[in-house]
mmCIF file of C-alpha atoms in Angstrom:
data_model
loop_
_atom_site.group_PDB
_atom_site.id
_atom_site.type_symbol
_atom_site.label_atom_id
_atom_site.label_comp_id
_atom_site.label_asym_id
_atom_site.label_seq_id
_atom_site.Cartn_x
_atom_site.Cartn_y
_atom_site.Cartn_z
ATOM 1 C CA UNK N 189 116.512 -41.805 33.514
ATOM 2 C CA UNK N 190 113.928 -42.241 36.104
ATOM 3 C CA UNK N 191 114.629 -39.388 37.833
ATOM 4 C CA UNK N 192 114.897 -37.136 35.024
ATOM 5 C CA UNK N 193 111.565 -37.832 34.153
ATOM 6 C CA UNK N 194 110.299 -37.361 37.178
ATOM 7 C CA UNK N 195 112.102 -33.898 37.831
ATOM 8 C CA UNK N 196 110.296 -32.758 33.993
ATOM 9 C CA UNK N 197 106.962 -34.052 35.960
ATOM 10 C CA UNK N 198 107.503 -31.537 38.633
ATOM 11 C CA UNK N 199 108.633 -28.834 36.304
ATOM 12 C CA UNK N 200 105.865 -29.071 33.767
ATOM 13 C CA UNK N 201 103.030 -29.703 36.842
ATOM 14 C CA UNK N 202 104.470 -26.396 38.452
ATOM 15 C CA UNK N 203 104.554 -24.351 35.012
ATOM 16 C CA UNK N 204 100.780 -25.256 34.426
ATOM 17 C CA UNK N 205 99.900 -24.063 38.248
ATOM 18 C CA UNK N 206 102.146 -20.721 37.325
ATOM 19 C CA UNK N 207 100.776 -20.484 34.320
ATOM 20 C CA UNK N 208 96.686 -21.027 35.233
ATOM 21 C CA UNK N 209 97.629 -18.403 38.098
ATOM 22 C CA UNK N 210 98.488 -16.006 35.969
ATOM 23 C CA UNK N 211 95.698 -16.658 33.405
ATOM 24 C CA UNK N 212 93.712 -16.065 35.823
ATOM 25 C CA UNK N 213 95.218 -13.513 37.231
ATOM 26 C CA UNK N 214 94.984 -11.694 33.742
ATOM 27 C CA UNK N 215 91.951 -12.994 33.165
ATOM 28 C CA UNK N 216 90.021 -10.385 36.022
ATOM 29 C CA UNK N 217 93.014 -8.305 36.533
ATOM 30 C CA UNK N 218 94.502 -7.409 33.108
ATOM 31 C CA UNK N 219 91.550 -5.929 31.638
ATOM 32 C CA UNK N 220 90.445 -3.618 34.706
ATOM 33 C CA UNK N 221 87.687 -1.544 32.602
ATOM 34 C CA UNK N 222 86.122 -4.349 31.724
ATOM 35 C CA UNK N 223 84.973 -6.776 34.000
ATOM 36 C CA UNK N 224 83.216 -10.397 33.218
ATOM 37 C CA UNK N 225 81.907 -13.281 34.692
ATOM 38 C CA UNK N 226 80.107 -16.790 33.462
ATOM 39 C CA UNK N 227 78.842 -17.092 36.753
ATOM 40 C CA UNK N 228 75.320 -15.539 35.836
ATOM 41 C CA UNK N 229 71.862 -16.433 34.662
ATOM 42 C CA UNK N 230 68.767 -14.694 33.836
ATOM 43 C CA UNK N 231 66.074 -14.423 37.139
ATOM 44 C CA UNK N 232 62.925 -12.391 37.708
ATOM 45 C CA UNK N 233 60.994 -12.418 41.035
ATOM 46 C CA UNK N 234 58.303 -15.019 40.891
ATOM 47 C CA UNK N 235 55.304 -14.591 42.032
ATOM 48 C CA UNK N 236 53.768 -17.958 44.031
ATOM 49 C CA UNK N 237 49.783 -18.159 43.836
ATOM 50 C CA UNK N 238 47.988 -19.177 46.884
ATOM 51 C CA UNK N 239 44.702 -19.857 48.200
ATOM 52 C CA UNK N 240 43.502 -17.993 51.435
ATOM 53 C CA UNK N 241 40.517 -20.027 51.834
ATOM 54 C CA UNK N 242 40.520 -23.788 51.436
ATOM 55 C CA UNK N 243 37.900 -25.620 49.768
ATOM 56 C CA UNK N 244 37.048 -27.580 46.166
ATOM 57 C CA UNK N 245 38.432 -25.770 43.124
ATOM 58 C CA UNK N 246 35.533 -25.034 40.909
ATOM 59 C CA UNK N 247 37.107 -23.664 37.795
ATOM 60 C CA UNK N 248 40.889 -23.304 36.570
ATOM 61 C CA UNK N 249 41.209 -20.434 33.608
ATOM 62 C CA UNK N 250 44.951 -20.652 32.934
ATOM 63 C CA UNK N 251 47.185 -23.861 31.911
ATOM 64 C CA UNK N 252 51.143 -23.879 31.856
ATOM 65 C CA UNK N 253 52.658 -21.125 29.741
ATOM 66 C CA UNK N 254 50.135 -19.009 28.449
ATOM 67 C CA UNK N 255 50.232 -15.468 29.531
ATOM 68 C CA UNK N 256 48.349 -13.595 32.024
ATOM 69 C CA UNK N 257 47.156 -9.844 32.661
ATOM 70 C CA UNK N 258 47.256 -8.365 36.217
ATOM 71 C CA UNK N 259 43.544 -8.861 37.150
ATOM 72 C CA UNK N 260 42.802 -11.606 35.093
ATOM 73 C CA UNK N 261 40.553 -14.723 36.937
ATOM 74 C CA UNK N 262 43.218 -18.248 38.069
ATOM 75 C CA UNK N 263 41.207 -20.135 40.087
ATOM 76 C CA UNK N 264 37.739 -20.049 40.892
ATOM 77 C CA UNK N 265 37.077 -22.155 44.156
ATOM 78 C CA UNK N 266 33.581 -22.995 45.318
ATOM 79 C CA UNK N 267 32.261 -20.263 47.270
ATOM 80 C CA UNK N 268 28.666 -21.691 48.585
ATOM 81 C CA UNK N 269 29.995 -22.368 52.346
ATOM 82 C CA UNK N 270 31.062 -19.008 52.342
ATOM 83 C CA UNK N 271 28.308 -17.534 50.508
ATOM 84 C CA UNK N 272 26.401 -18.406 53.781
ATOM 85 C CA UNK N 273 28.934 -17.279 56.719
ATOM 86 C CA UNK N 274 28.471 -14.131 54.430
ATOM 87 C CA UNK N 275 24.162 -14.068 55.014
ATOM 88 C CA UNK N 276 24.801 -14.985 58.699
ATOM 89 C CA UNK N 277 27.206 -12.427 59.269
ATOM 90 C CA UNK N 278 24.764 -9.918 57.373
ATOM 91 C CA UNK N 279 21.550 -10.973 59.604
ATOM 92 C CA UNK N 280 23.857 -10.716 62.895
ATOM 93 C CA UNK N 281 24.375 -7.016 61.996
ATOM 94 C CA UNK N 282 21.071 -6.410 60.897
ATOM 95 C CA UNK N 283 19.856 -7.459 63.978
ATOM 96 C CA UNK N 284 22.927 -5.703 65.902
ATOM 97 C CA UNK N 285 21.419 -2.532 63.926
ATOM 98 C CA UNK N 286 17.787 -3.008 64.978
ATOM 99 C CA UNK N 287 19.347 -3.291 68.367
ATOM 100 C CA UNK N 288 20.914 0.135 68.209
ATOM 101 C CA UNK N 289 17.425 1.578 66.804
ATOM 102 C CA UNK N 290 15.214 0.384 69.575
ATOM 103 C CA UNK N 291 17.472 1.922 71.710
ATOM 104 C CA UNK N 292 17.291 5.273 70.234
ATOM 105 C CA UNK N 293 14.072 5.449 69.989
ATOM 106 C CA UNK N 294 13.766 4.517 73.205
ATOM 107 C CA UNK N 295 16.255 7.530 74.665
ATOM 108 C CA UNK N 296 13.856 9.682 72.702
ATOM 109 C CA UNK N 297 10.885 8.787 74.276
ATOM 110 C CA UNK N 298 12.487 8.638 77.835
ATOM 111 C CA UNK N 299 13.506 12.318 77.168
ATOM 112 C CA UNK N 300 9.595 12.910 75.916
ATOM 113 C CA UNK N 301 8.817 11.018 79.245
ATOM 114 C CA UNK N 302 11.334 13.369 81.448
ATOM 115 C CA UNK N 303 9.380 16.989 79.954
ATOM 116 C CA UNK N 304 6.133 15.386 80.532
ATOM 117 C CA UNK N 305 7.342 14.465 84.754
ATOM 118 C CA UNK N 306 8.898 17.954 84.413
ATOM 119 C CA UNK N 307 5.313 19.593 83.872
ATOM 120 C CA UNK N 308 3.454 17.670 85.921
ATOM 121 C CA UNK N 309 6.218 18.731 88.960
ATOM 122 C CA UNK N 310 5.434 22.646 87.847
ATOM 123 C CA UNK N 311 1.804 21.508 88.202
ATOM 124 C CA UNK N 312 2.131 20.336 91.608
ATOM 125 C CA UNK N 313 4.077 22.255 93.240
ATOM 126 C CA UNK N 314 0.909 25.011 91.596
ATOM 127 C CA UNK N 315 -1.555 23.411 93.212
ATOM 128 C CA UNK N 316 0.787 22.595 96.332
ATOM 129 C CA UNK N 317 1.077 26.720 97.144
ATOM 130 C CA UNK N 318 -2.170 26.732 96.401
ATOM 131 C CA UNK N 319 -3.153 24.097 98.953
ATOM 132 C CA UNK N 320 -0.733 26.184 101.395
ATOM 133 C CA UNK N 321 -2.537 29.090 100.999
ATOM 134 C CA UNK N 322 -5.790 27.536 101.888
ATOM 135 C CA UNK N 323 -4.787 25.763 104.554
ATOM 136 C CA UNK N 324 -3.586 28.864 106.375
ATOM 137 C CA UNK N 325 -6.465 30.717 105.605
ATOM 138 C CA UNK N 326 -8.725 28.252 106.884
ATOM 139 C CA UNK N 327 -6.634 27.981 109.557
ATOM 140 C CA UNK N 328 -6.737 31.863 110.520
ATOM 141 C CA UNK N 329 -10.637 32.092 109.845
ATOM 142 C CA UNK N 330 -11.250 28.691 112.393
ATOM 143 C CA UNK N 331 -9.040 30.735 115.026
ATOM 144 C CA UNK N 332 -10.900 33.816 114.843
ATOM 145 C CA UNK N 333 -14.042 31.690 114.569
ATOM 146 C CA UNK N 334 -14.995 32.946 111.659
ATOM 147 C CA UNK N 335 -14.083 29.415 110.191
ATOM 148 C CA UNK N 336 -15.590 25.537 110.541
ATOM 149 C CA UNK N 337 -13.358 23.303 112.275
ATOM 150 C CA UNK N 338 -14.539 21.239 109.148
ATOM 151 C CA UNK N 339 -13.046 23.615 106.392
ATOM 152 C CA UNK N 340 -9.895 23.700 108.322
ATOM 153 C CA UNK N 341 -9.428 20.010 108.210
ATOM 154 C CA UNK N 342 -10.443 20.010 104.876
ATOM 155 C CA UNK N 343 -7.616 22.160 103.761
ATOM 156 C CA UNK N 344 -5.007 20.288 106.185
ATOM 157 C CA UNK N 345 -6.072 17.208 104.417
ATOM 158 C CA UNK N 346 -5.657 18.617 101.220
ATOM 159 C CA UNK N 347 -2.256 20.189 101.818
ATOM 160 C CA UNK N 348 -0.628 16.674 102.484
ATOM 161 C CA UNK N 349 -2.614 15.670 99.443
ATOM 162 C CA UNK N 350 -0.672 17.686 97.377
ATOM 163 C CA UNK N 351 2.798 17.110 99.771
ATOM 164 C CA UNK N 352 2.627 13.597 98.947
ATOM 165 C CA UNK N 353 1.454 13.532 95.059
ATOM 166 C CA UNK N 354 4.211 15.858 94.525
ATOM 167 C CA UNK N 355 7.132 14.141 96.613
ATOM 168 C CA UNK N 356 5.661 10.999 94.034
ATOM 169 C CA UNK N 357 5.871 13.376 90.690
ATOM 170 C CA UNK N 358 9.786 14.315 91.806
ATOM 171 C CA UNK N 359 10.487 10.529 92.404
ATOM 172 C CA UNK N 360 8.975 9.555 88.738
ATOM 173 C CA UNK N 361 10.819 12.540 87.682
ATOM 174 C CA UNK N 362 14.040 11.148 89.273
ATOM 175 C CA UNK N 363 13.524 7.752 87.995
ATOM 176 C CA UNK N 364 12.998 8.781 84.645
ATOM 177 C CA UNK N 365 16.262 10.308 84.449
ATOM 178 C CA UNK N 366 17.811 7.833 86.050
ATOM 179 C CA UNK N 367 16.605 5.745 83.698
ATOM 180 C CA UNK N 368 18.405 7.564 81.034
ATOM 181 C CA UNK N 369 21.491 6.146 81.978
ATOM 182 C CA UNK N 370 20.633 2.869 81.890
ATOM 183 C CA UNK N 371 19.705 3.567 78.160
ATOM 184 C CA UNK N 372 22.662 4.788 77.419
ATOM 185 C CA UNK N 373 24.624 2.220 78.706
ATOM 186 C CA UNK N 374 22.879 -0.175 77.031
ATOM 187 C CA UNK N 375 22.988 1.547 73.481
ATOM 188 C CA UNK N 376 26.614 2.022 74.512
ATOM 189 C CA UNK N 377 26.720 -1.949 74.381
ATOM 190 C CA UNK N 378 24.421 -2.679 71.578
ATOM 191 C CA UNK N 379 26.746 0.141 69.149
ATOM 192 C CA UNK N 380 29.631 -2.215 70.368
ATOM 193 C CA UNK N 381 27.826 -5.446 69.328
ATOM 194 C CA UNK N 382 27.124 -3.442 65.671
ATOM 195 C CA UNK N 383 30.609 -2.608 65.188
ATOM 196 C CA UNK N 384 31.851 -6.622 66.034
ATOM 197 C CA UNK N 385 28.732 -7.814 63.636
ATOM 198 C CA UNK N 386 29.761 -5.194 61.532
ATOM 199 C CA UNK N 387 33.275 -6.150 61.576
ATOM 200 C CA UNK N 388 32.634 -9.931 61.637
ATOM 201 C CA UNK N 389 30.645 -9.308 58.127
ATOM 202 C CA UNK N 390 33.264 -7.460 56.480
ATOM 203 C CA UNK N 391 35.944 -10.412 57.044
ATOM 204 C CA UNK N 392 33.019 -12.749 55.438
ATOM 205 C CA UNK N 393 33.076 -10.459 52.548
ATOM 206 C CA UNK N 394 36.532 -10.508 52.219
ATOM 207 C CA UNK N 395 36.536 -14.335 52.658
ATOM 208 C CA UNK N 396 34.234 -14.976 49.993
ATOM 209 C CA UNK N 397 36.572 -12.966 47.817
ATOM 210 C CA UNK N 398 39.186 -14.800 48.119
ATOM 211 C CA UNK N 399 37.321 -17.435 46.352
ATOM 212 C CA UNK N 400 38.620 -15.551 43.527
ATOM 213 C CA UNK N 401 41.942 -15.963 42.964
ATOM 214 C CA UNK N 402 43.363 -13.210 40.276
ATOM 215 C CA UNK N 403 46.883 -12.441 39.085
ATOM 216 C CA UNK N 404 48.536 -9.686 40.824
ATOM 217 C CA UNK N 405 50.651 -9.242 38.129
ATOM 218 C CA UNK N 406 51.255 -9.957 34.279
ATOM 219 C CA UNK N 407 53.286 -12.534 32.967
ATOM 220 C CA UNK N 408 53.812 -16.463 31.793
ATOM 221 C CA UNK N 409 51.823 -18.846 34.253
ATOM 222 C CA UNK N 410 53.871 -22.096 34.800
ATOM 223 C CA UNK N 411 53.696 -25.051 37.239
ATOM 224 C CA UNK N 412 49.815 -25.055 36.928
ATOM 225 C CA UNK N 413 49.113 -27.825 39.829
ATOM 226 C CA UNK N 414 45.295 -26.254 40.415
ATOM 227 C CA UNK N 415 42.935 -29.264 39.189
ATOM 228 C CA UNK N 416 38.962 -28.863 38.766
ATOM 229 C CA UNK N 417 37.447 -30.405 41.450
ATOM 230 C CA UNK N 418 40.821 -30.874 43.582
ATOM 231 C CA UNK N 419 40.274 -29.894 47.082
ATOM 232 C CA UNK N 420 42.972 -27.118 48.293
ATOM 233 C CA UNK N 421 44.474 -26.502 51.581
ATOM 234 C CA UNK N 422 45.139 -22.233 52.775
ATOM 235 C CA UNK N 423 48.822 -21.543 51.771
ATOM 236 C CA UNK N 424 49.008 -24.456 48.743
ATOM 237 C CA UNK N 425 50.850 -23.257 45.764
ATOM 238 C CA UNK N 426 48.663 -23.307 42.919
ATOM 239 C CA UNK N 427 50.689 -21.941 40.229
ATOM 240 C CA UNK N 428 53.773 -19.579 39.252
ATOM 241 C CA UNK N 429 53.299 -16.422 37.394
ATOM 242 C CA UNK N 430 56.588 -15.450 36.121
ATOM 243 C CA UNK N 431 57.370 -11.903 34.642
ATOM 244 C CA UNK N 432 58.961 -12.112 31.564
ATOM 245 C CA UNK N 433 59.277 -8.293 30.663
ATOM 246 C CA UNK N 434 60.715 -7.827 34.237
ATOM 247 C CA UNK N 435 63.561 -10.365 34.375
ATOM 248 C CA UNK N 436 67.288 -9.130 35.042
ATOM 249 C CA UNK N 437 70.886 -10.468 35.293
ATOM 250 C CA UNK N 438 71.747 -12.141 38.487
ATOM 251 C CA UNK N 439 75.574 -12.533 38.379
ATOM 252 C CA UNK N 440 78.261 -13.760 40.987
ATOM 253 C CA UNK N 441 81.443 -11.686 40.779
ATOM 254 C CA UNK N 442 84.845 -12.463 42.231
ATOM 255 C CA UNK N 443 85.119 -9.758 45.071
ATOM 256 C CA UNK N 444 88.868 -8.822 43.415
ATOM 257 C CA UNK N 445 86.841 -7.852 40.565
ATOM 258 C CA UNK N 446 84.376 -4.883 42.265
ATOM 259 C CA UNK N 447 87.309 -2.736 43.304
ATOM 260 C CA UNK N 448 85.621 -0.116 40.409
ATOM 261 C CA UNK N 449 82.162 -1.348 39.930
ATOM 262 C CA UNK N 450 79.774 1.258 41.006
ATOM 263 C CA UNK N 451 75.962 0.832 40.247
ATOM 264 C CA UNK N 452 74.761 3.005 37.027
ATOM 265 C CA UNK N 453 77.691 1.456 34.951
ATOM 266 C CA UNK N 454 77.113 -0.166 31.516
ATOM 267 C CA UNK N 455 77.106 -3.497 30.750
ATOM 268 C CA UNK N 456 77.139 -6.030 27.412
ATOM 269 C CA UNK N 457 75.140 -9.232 28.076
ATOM 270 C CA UNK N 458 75.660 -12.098 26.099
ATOM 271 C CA UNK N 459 73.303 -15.140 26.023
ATOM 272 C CA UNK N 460 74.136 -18.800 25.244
ATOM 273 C CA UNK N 461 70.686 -19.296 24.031
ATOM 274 C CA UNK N 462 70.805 -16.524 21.298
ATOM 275 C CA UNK N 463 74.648 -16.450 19.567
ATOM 276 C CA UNK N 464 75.162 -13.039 17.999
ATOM 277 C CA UNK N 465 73.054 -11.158 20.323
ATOM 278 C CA UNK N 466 74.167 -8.609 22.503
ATOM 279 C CA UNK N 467 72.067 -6.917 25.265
ATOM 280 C CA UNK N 468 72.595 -3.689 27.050
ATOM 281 C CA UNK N 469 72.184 -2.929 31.123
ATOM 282 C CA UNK N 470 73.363 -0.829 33.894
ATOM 283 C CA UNK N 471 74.370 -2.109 37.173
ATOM 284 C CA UNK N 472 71.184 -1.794 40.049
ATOM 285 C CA UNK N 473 72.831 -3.137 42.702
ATOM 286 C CA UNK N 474 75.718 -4.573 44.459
ATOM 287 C CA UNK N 475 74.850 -7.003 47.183
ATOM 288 C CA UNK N 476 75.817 -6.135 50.552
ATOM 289 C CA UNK N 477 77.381 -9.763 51.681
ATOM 290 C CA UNK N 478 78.516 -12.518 49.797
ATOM 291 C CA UNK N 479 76.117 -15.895 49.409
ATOM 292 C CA UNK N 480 78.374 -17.656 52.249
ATOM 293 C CA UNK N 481 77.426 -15.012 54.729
ATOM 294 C CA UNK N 482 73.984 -15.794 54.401
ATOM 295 C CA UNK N 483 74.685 -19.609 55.224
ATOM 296 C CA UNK N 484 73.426 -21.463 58.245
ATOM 297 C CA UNK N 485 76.642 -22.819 58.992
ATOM 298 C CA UNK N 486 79.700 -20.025 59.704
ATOM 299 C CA UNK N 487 81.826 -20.186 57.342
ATOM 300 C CA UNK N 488 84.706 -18.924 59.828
ATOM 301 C CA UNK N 489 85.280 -21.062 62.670
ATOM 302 C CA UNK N 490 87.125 -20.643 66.526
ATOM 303 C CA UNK N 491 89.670 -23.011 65.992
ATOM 304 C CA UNK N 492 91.986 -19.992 64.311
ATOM 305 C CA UNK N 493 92.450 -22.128 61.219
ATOM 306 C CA UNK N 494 91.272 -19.749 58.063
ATOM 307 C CA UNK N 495 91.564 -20.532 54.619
ATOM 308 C CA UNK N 496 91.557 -17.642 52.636
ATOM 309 C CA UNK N 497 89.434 -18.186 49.535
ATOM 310 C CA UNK N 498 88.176 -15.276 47.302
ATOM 311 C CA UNK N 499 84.709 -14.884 47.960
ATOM 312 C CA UNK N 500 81.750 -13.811 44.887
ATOM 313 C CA UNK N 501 79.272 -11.160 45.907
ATOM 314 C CA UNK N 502 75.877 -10.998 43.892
ATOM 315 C CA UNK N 503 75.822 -8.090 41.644
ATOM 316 C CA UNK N 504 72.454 -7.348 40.119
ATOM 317 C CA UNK N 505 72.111 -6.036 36.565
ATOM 318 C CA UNK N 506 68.602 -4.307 35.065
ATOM 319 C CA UNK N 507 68.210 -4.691 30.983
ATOM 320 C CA UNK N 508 67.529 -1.704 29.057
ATOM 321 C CA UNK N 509 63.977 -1.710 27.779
ATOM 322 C CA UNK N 510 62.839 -1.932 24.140
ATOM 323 C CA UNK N 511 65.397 -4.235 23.199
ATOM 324 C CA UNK N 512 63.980 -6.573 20.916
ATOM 325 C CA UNK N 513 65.695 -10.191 22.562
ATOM 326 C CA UNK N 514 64.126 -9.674 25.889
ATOM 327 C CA UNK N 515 61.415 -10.956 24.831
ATOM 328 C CA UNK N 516 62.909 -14.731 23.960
ATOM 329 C CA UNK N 517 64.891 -14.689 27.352
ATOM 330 C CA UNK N 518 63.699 -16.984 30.039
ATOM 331 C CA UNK N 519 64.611 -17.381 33.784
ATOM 332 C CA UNK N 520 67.541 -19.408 34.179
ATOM 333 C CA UNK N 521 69.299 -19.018 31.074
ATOM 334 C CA UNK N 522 73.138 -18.588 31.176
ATOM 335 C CA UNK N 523 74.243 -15.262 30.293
ATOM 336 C CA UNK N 524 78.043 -13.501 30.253
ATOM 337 C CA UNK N 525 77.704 -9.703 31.328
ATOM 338 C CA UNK N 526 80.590 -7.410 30.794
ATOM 339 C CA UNK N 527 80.486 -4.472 33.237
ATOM 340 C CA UNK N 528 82.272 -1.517 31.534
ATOM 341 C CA UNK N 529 84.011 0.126 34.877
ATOM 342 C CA UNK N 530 85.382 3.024 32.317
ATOM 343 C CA UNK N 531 82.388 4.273 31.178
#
């Protein structure tokens, strides 16, 4: 009797095995055209606000779950410290800038400085062939005594005069020019300070707007841990802006199910949260590697042992807009899509 029952215990244990293999079997093969899965929920890619510049938060617009416009003010946080790396940057270019003036204006005048050795050269070497002149004609008339020794000296003397006033003129001349260079290297220098002050002021500027914090884009703000007066830290989430007219259909397929999935295909959504409401979508994407592959840990070892277990690839699914639901869905909400493979 014993043994009886135990033989029905077998036969009944392997007729519900059989039989929930081929349910399930039927279940994702039977109906190829139309392919299901309850392993999906709603998502929508969150947006994570953070502060770029820490300090005390001075003013908090938004609370949990009230909506938000792109550009709208979050967080105000007090600015004053920045406010004056902002004036010292500003002075340091200022005075970077006055720099680079002097400098030009003091190339201009060098080149004023180089005509004005220039002319006085053209003057000397005038009255040096002049002095030349004399000097030989003095020279002739005291040889031919119709000269004074006296006049002759007088125009020797006279002659190195000039010699020597204008080897001076052509070394002022030289200097000048010389001196050009040095100008320019220095205006070289003080155009590089400019651009770092310049550069240095422009990253206050842009500190001190990031004071500001604004949303990037609309949507419902939730987990709203910004507190007046709460100091903040650079990269401390703030709050969540979450957008609600951009969410979609995350769902995990069985990969036996994809043979005829192609992205553009229909699909029926139905949500737990709203009985009697269907929503339309198209497939976006199929995911190039199942969740497992993206794991930490292999999921195949070296040892040769393999279990074969069928894997689920990610398939995303964008909702048709204008649909009148979308509006009451919410990340996270279960959801059973129907891709329609046929269509």
């Amino acid at each position: 009797m014993i043994k009886n029952i135990r033989y029905s215990a077998v036969i009944a244990l392997v007729a519900v095995v059989v039989g929930g293999g081929v349910w399930h079997l039927n279940k994702h093969a039977s109906d190829d055209a139309n392919q299901a899965t309850d392993d999906a929920y709603v998502d929508a890619d969150l947006t994570v606000i953070s502060p770029r510049v820490s300090g005390v938060v001075e003013q908090v617009f938004v609370s949990d779950y009230t909506p938000v416009k792109a550009g709208e003010p979050l967080v105000n946080i007090d600015e004053r410290d920045l406010a004056i790396a902002h004036k010292e940057a500003q002075a340091d270019m200022m005075t970077a800038k006055a720099a680079v003036t002097t400098l030009d204006a003091q190339l201009a005048r060098q080149a004023s400085l180089i005509k004005q050795a220039e002319a006085t050269l053209q003057l000397d070497k005038a009255k040096l062939s002049l002095a030349q002149t004399n000097q030989k004609r003095f020279k002739n008339l005291a040889r031919d005594g119709a000269g004074t020794v006296l006049a002759k000296q007088q125009a020797d003397a006279d002659l190195k005069t000039q010699q020597a006033i204008q080897a001076r003129d052509e070394a002022m001349l030289a200097s000048a020019k010389q001196e050009v260079g040095i100008l320019m290297a220095q205006l070289q220098q003080a155009k590089a300070k400019f651009e770092s002050a310049q550069a240095k002021l422009n990253g206050a500027i842009l500190q001190q707007s990031y004071a500001k914090l604004t949303a990037p884009i609309s949507g419902l703000v939730a987990q709203v841990k910004a507190r007046k007066g709460g100091h903040v830290n650079v990269g401390q989430p703030l709050l969540t802006i979450v957008p609600i007219d951009k969410v979609y259909i995350e769902a995990q397929y069985l990969e036996t199910q994809l043979a005829n999935v192609e992205e553009g295909q229909p699909v029926t959504v139905k949500v737990d949260a709203l009985p009697g409401v269907t929503l339309r979508g198209t497939v976006a994407h199929l995911a190039p590697a199942s969740l497992v592959s993206y794991s930490p840990i292999a999921p195949h070892n070296a040892t040769g042992n393999f279990t074969k277990i069928t894997q689920r690839l990610p398939v995303r699914i964008h909702l048709t807009p204008g649909q009148e639901a979308l509006s009451k869905l919410r990340v996270g909400m279960s959801v059973r899509p129907v891709i329609h493979t046929d269509q």
